[in-house]
Amino acid sequence: MDLIIRDDDLSYWTKPKEIEEVYKPLFNRKIKISFATIPFSVQMFNAGDFDTFYQDTKEQPIGRNKEIVEYIKEKIDDGLVEIMLHGYNHLYSFECDGEIKFATKDNLAPCRKQNKKIKFLGEYNYQSFEELNKKTKLGKEYLQDLFKVNITNFVPPSNQIAKIGIKAIINNNLNLSGLIGKKYNREFNVKGFLTYIDRVKWHFTNKSIVYPKIADYSKHKELTGYALTPSTNWDRYYKQLDFCIKNNYPFQIATHYWELEGALREDFYKIIDKALDNGMNNKFLKEILK
């Protein structure tokens, strides 16, 4: 039984004290954290509230934030941090009235003013394969060179990824943190098809339990992440954890350091304690998907 703790959105905009406030008690216990890292992040405003959320479009390489880079490097050297690729710049687009635009304040304003339907799109959910393949390669190489690590896992921005996005990460030798979509839009081969059939059977026979297995599609692997956010259904969360403990399946917590405050942070610590107290081993995702 393995416990993976995934934290999304490490970027140029992250301050070491924000990570320290949440993770110091865990680092002190030698608990490992897998950070989904944005190589060239744009700035987000009102993150988590899609009624007011917007971004700018200026990219900032995480390497320009010397403090966070040095802090994370120390934790990597201590064996406590894994770096995973979290998109390229995490710039959302949105669809409104049949048009797709970047999710800037000015672009969103007319649709919001008229109360029109807005559909937000993650960056790996609509762009061309050529563009995503190039960005994946650049982002992966940049982070590997900056942190002196080998990156093997990809976390889709906004937990959205289309077939072309899957193709781009496979082309760059990356596994997927997450189990996204119900359609078979992965590489087609016997192993992948059998995995998909197993997922479908699981869905119909285990209605209240999310597919907990490592999904092996031959050219890449996937493992679902269980979102720990302010809107988490705790009864379902603990039920999934108990099932994974009882049946020897891995459990991957997926959260954001910027959301872990107050009661939610305490709930986060309780989930980790329960998993470890029941015999789960804390590992990086790269130790699971290999």
Tab-separated table of C-alpha atoms in Angstrom:
chain	number	residue	atom	x	y	z
A	1	MET	CA	0.000	0.000	0.000
A	2	ASP	CA	1.443	3.344	-1.031
A	3	LEU	CA	0.511	6.943	-0.220
A	4	ILE	CA	1.415	9.689	-2.697
A	5	ILE	CA	0.952	13.346	-1.774
A	6	ARG	CA	0.641	15.557	-4.851
A	7	ASP	CA	0.627	19.337	-4.570
A	8	ASP	CA	-0.154	21.421	-7.654
A	9	ASP	CA	0.909	24.892	-8.829
A	10	LEU	CA	4.477	25.300	-7.582
A	11	SER	CA	5.691	28.201	-9.746
A	12	TYR	CA	7.446	31.557	-9.976
A	13	TRP	CA	4.623	32.986	-7.840
A	14	THR	CA	5.214	30.608	-4.923
A	15	LYS	CA	6.946	31.880	-1.789
A	16	PRO	CA	8.999	29.471	0.336
A	17	LYS	CA	7.045	30.488	3.432
A	18	GLU	CA	3.811	29.305	1.769
A	19	ILE	CA	5.284	25.822	1.319
A	20	GLU	CA	6.928	25.870	4.732
A	21	GLU	CA	3.687	26.764	6.530
A	22	VAL	CA	1.927	23.711	5.141
A	23	TYR	CA	4.694	21.167	4.744
A	24	LYS	CA	7.215	21.796	7.519
A	25	PRO	CA	5.404	19.405	9.908
A	26	LEU	CA	5.498	16.740	7.176
A	27	PHE	CA	9.075	17.402	6.087
A	28	ASN	CA	10.105	17.102	9.747
A	29	ARG	CA	8.628	13.588	9.664
A	30	LYS	CA	10.504	12.778	6.413
A	31	ILE	CA	7.236	12.647	4.453
A	32	LYS	CA	7.716	12.982	0.693
A	33	ILE	CA	5.790	15.454	-1.487
A	34	SER	CA	5.390	15.316	-5.279
A	35	PHE	CA	5.133	18.908	-6.529
A	36	ALA	CA	3.377	19.563	-9.848
A	37	THR	CA	5.478	22.446	-11.131
A	38	ILE	CA	4.635	25.092	-13.743
A	39	PRO	CA	7.780	26.037	-15.679
A	40	PHE	CA	6.583	29.367	-17.172
A	41	SER	CA	3.540	30.364	-15.149
A	42	VAL	CA	1.228	33.285	-15.764
A	43	GLN	CA	-0.287	34.973	-12.723
A	44	MET	CA	-3.679	33.854	-11.438
A	45	PHE	CA	-6.173	36.053	-9.626
A	46	ASN	CA	-8.979	34.758	-7.365
A	47	ALA	CA	-7.819	31.160	-7.854
A	48	GLY	CA	-10.487	28.641	-6.947
A	49	ASP	CA	-13.413	31.008	-7.608
A	50	PHE	CA	-14.400	30.691	-11.255
A	51	ASP	CA	-17.002	33.444	-10.930
A	52	THR	CA	-14.241	36.019	-10.448
A	53	PHE	CA	-11.109	34.181	-11.609
A	54	TYR	CA	-8.866	35.644	-14.310
A	55	GLN	CA	-5.211	35.652	-15.425
A	56	ASP	CA	-2.703	37.817	-17.197
A	57	THR	CA	-0.677	36.462	-20.116
A	58	LYS	CA	2.883	37.376	-19.110
A	59	GLU	CA	4.936	34.226	-18.538
A	60	GLN	CA	7.380	34.064	-15.640
A	61	PRO	CA	9.985	31.268	-15.543
A	62	ILE	CA	10.157	29.706	-12.095
A	63	GLY	CA	13.947	30.053	-12.280
A	64	ARG	CA	13.613	33.819	-11.774
A	65	ASN	CA	12.364	33.145	-8.256
A	66	LYS	CA	15.714	32.264	-6.737
A	67	GLU	CA	14.315	31.800	-3.238
A	68	ILE	CA	11.797	29.113	-4.143
A	69	VAL	CA	14.276	27.333	-6.419
A	70	GLU	CA	16.925	27.127	-3.693
A	71	TYR	CA	14.349	26.063	-1.111
A	72	ILE	CA	13.010	23.256	-3.312
A	73	LYS	CA	16.518	22.159	-4.314
A	74	GLU	CA	17.353	21.684	-0.629
A	75	LYS	CA	14.287	19.499	-0.192
A	76	ILE	CA	15.193	17.498	-3.304
A	77	ASP	CA	18.675	16.926	-1.883
A	78	ASP	CA	17.050	15.756	1.363
A	79	GLY	CA	15.001	13.208	-0.601
A	80	LEU	CA	11.718	14.896	0.300
A	81	VAL	CA	10.544	16.434	-2.994
A	82	GLU	CA	9.759	15.156	-6.480
A	83	ILE	CA	9.273	17.545	-9.409
A	84	MET	CA	6.494	16.754	-11.891
A	85	LEU	CA	5.564	18.768	-14.988
A	86	HIS	CA	2.335	20.762	-14.582
A	87	GLY	CA	1.662	22.108	-18.057
A	88	TYR	CA	3.650	24.927	-19.599
A	89	ASN	CA	2.206	28.215	-18.342
A	90	HIS	CA	-1.171	27.101	-16.878
A	91	LEU	CA	-2.941	29.761	-18.922
A	92	TYR	CA	-6.640	29.038	-19.153
A	93	SER	CA	-8.752	29.842	-22.138
A	94	PHE	CA	-12.531	29.983	-22.146
A	95	GLU	CA	-15.336	29.426	-24.596
A	96	CYS	CA	-18.224	31.884	-24.777
A	97	ASP	CA	-20.613	32.405	-27.702
A	98	GLY	CA	-18.609	29.901	-29.730
A	99	GLU	CA	-15.348	31.844	-29.395
A	100	ILE	CA	-12.239	30.719	-27.535
A	101	LYS	CA	-10.138	33.416	-25.862
A	102	PHE	CA	-7.504	33.656	-23.142
A	103	ALA	CA	-8.990	34.002	-19.658
A	104	THR	CA	-7.917	37.595	-19.057
A	105	LYS	CA	-9.990	40.072	-17.085
A	106	ASP	CA	-10.846	42.129	-20.156
A	107	ASN	CA	-11.780	39.094	-22.255
A	108	LEU	CA	-14.037	37.657	-19.557
A	109	ALA	CA	-15.767	40.923	-18.638
A	110	PRO	CA	-18.343	41.105	-21.495
A	111	CYS	CA	-19.545	37.526	-20.960
A	112	ARG	CA	-19.742	37.979	-17.201
A	113	LYS	CA	-21.569	41.278	-17.516
A	114	GLN	CA	-24.228	39.631	-19.682
A	115	ASN	CA	-24.329	36.467	-17.510
A	116	LYS	CA	-23.411	34.284	-20.470
A	117	LYS	CA	-22.234	30.706	-20.125
A	118	ILE	CA	-18.463	30.463	-19.756
A	119	LYS	CA	-16.612	27.181	-20.227
A	120	PHE	CA	-13.025	27.253	-18.976
A	121	LEU	CA	-10.467	25.202	-20.895
A	122	GLY	CA	-7.145	23.960	-19.555
A	123	GLU	CA	-4.140	24.473	-21.816
A	124	TYR	CA	-3.894	20.751	-22.694
A	125	ASN	CA	-7.548	20.548	-23.667
A	126	TYR	CA	-7.764	22.381	-26.990
A	127	GLN	CA	-4.385	23.282	-28.529
A	128	SER	CA	-2.755	21.451	-31.445
A	129	PHE	CA	-0.474	18.455	-30.980
A	130	GLU	CA	2.451	20.380	-32.487
A	131	GLU	CA	2.040	23.191	-29.978
A	132	LEU	CA	1.562	20.921	-26.967
A	133	ASN	CA	4.415	18.622	-27.968
A	134	LYS	CA	6.764	21.601	-28.247
A	135	LYS	CA	5.641	23.087	-24.923
A	136	THR	CA	5.885	19.743	-23.142
A	137	LYS	CA	9.429	19.222	-24.388
A	138	LEU	CA	10.520	22.756	-23.474
A	139	GLY	CA	8.875	22.687	-20.059
A	140	LYS	CA	10.258	19.290	-19.135
A	141	GLU	CA	13.794	20.128	-20.247
A	142	TYR	CA	13.729	23.499	-18.493
A	143	LEU	CA	12.671	22.030	-15.133
A	144	GLN	CA	15.094	19.109	-15.422
A	145	ASP	CA	17.988	21.468	-16.047
A	146	LEU	CA	16.912	23.917	-13.326
A	147	PHE	CA	16.377	21.364	-10.558
A	148	LYS	CA	18.863	18.720	-11.815
A	149	VAL	CA	16.248	15.971	-11.787
A	150	ASN	CA	14.692	13.459	-14.161
A	151	ILE	CA	10.983	14.158	-14.684
A	152	THR	CA	8.737	11.195	-15.476
A	153	ASN	CA	5.238	12.407	-14.577
A	154	PHE	CA	2.797	14.972	-15.935
A	155	VAL	CA	-0.106	16.630	-14.097
A	156	PRO	CA	-2.680	18.196	-16.449
A	157	PRO	CA	-3.452	21.858	-15.690
A	158	SER	CA	-7.034	22.140	-14.402
A	159	ASN	CA	-7.177	18.321	-14.552
A	160	GLN	CA	-8.171	18.523	-18.213
A	161	ILE	CA	-6.397	16.778	-21.060
A	162	ALA	CA	-7.580	15.871	-24.555
A	163	LYS	CA	-6.373	13.080	-26.829
A	164	ILE	CA	-3.738	15.329	-28.414
A	165	GLY	CA	-2.495	16.236	-24.953
A	166	ILE	CA	-2.125	12.549	-24.096
A	167	LYS	CA	-0.212	12.070	-27.346
A	168	ALA	CA	2.123	14.954	-26.468
A	169	ILE	CA	3.036	13.607	-23.031
A	170	ILE	CA	3.571	10.086	-24.403
A	171	ASN	CA	5.871	11.554	-27.041
A	172	ASN	CA	7.901	13.088	-24.212
A	173	ASN	CA	8.089	9.874	-22.144
A	174	LEU	CA	5.775	11.014	-19.364
A	175	ASN	CA	3.202	9.181	-17.280
A	176	LEU	CA	-0.023	10.846	-16.167
A	177	SER	CA	-0.992	11.788	-12.644
A	178	GLY	CA	-4.755	11.490	-12.912
A	179	LEU	CA	-7.299	9.277	-14.614
A	180	ILE	CA	-9.193	11.679	-16.837
A	181	GLY	CA	-12.108	11.084	-19.169
A	182	LYS	CA	-14.384	8.125	-19.806
A	183	LYS	CA	-13.667	7.718	-23.512
A	184	TYR	CA	-10.874	5.550	-24.893
A	185	ASN	CA	-8.635	8.295	-26.225
A	186	ARG	CA	-5.291	6.726	-25.294
A	187	GLU	CA	-2.834	4.857	-27.519
A	188	PHE	CA	-4.478	1.839	-29.072
A	189	ASN	CA	-2.950	-1.549	-28.301
A	190	VAL	CA	-3.988	-4.761	-26.602
A	191	LYS	CA	-2.726	-3.808	-23.145
A	192	GLY	CA	-4.352	-0.388	-23.331
A	193	PHE	CA	-7.657	-1.803	-24.540
A	194	LEU	CA	-7.722	-4.384	-21.748
A	195	THR	CA	-7.037	-1.627	-19.216
A	196	TYR	CA	-9.918	0.390	-20.601
A	197	ILE	CA	-12.255	-2.628	-20.429
A	198	ASP	CA	-11.213	-3.123	-16.811
A	199	ARG	CA	-12.067	0.521	-16.082
A	200	VAL	CA	-15.486	0.174	-17.677
A	201	LYS	CA	-16.246	-3.026	-15.751
A	202	TRP	CA	-15.117	-1.354	-12.528
A	203	HIS	CA	-17.421	1.611	-13.130
A	204	PHE	CA	-20.465	-0.632	-13.440
A	205	THR	CA	-19.626	-2.927	-10.521
A	206	ASN	CA	-18.194	-0.395	-8.029
A	207	LYS	CA	-20.423	2.658	-8.254
A	208	SER	CA	-19.177	4.364	-5.104
A	209	ILE	CA	-15.441	3.631	-5.520
A	210	VAL	CA	-13.225	5.380	-8.067
A	211	TYR	CA	-10.991	3.113	-10.168
A	212	PRO	CA	-7.977	2.662	-7.854
A	213	LYS	CA	-5.573	0.641	-9.982
A	214	ILE	CA	-2.524	1.754	-11.940
A	215	ALA	CA	-3.843	2.067	-15.495
A	216	ASP	CA	-1.224	0.662	-17.866
A	217	TYR	CA	-1.719	1.751	-21.486
A	218	SER	CA	1.601	0.234	-22.613
A	219	LYS	CA	3.326	3.478	-23.614
A	220	HIS	CA	2.356	5.323	-20.447
A	221	LYS	CA	0.703	4.719	-17.066
A	222	GLU	CA	-1.889	6.653	-15.086
A	223	LEU	CA	-3.010	6.813	-11.464
A	224	THR	CA	-6.036	8.719	-10.251
A	225	GLY	CA	-5.559	11.610	-7.857
A	226	TYR	CA	-8.177	12.195	-5.164
A	227	ALA	CA	-8.834	15.927	-4.971
A	228	LEU	CA	-8.557	17.395	-1.482
A	229	THR	CA	-10.175	20.839	-1.688
A	230	PRO	CA	-12.692	22.959	0.237
A	231	SER	CA	-15.496	21.124	-1.601
A	232	THR	CA	-14.283	17.581	-0.817
A	233	ASN	CA	-16.966	15.103	0.234
A	234	TRP	CA	-15.283	13.636	3.303
A	235	ASP	CA	-17.520	10.585	3.611
A	236	ARG	CA	-16.615	9.532	0.068
A	237	TYR	CA	-12.962	10.471	0.598
A	238	TYR	CA	-12.572	8.291	3.681
A	239	LYS	CA	-14.532	5.486	2.027
A	240	GLN	CA	-12.084	5.517	-0.900
A	241	LEU	CA	-9.093	5.598	1.433
A	242	ASP	CA	-10.454	2.736	3.545
A	243	PHE	CA	-11.045	0.695	0.380
A	244	CYS	CA	-7.492	1.293	-0.852
A	245	ILE	CA	-6.047	0.365	2.538
A	246	LYS	CA	-8.116	-2.811	2.787
A	247	ASN	CA	-7.391	-3.939	-0.784
A	248	ASN	CA	-3.757	-2.836	-1.065
A	249	TYR	CA	-4.215	-0.108	-3.700
A	250	PRO	CA	-2.166	3.125	-3.896
A	251	PHE	CA	-3.809	6.351	-2.777
A	252	GLN	CA	-2.781	9.686	-4.296
A	253	ILE	CA	-3.863	12.864	-2.517
A	254	ALA	CA	-4.132	15.807	-4.947
A	255	THR	CA	-4.244	19.261	-3.418
A	256	HIS	CA	-2.976	22.879	-3.633
A	257	TYR	CA	-0.783	24.490	-0.999
A	258	TRP	CA	-2.667	27.766	-1.473
A	259	GLU	CA	-5.948	26.150	-0.421
A	260	LEU	CA	-4.610	24.365	2.652
A	261	GLU	CA	-5.617	26.712	5.435
A	262	GLY	CA	-7.435	26.335	8.734
A	263	ALA	CA	-9.728	23.324	9.005
A	264	LEU	CA	-8.819	22.032	5.545
A	265	ARG	CA	-5.150	21.838	6.510
A	266	GLU	CA	-6.021	19.895	9.639
A	267	ASP	CA	-8.174	17.511	7.593
A	268	PHE	CA	-5.236	17.089	5.206
A	269	TYR	CA	-2.945	16.091	8.068
A	270	LYS	CA	-5.583	13.688	9.454
A	271	ILE	CA	-5.916	11.893	6.116
A	272	ILE	CA	-2.132	11.456	5.936
A	273	ASP	CA	-1.964	10.182	9.518
A	274	LYS	CA	-4.761	7.681	8.906
A	275	ALA	CA	-3.057	6.331	5.792
A	276	LEU	CA	0.330	5.979	7.478
A	277	ASP	CA	-1.132	4.568	10.715
A	278	ASN	CA	-2.810	1.849	8.649
A	279	GLY	CA	0.408	0.693	7.057
A	280	MET	CA	0.653	2.757	3.882
A	281	ASN	CA	4.163	3.633	2.716
A	282	ASN	CA	4.751	7.226	1.638
A	283	LYS	CA	6.368	7.379	-1.808
A	284	PHE	CA	6.908	9.691	-4.752
A	285	LEU	CA	4.687	9.081	-7.777
A	286	LYS	CA	7.807	8.263	-9.815
A	287	GLU	CA	8.364	5.292	-7.494
A	288	ILE	CA	4.869	3.988	-8.305
A	289	LEU	CA	4.558	4.682	-12.037
A	290	LYS	CA	7.673	3.112	-13.503
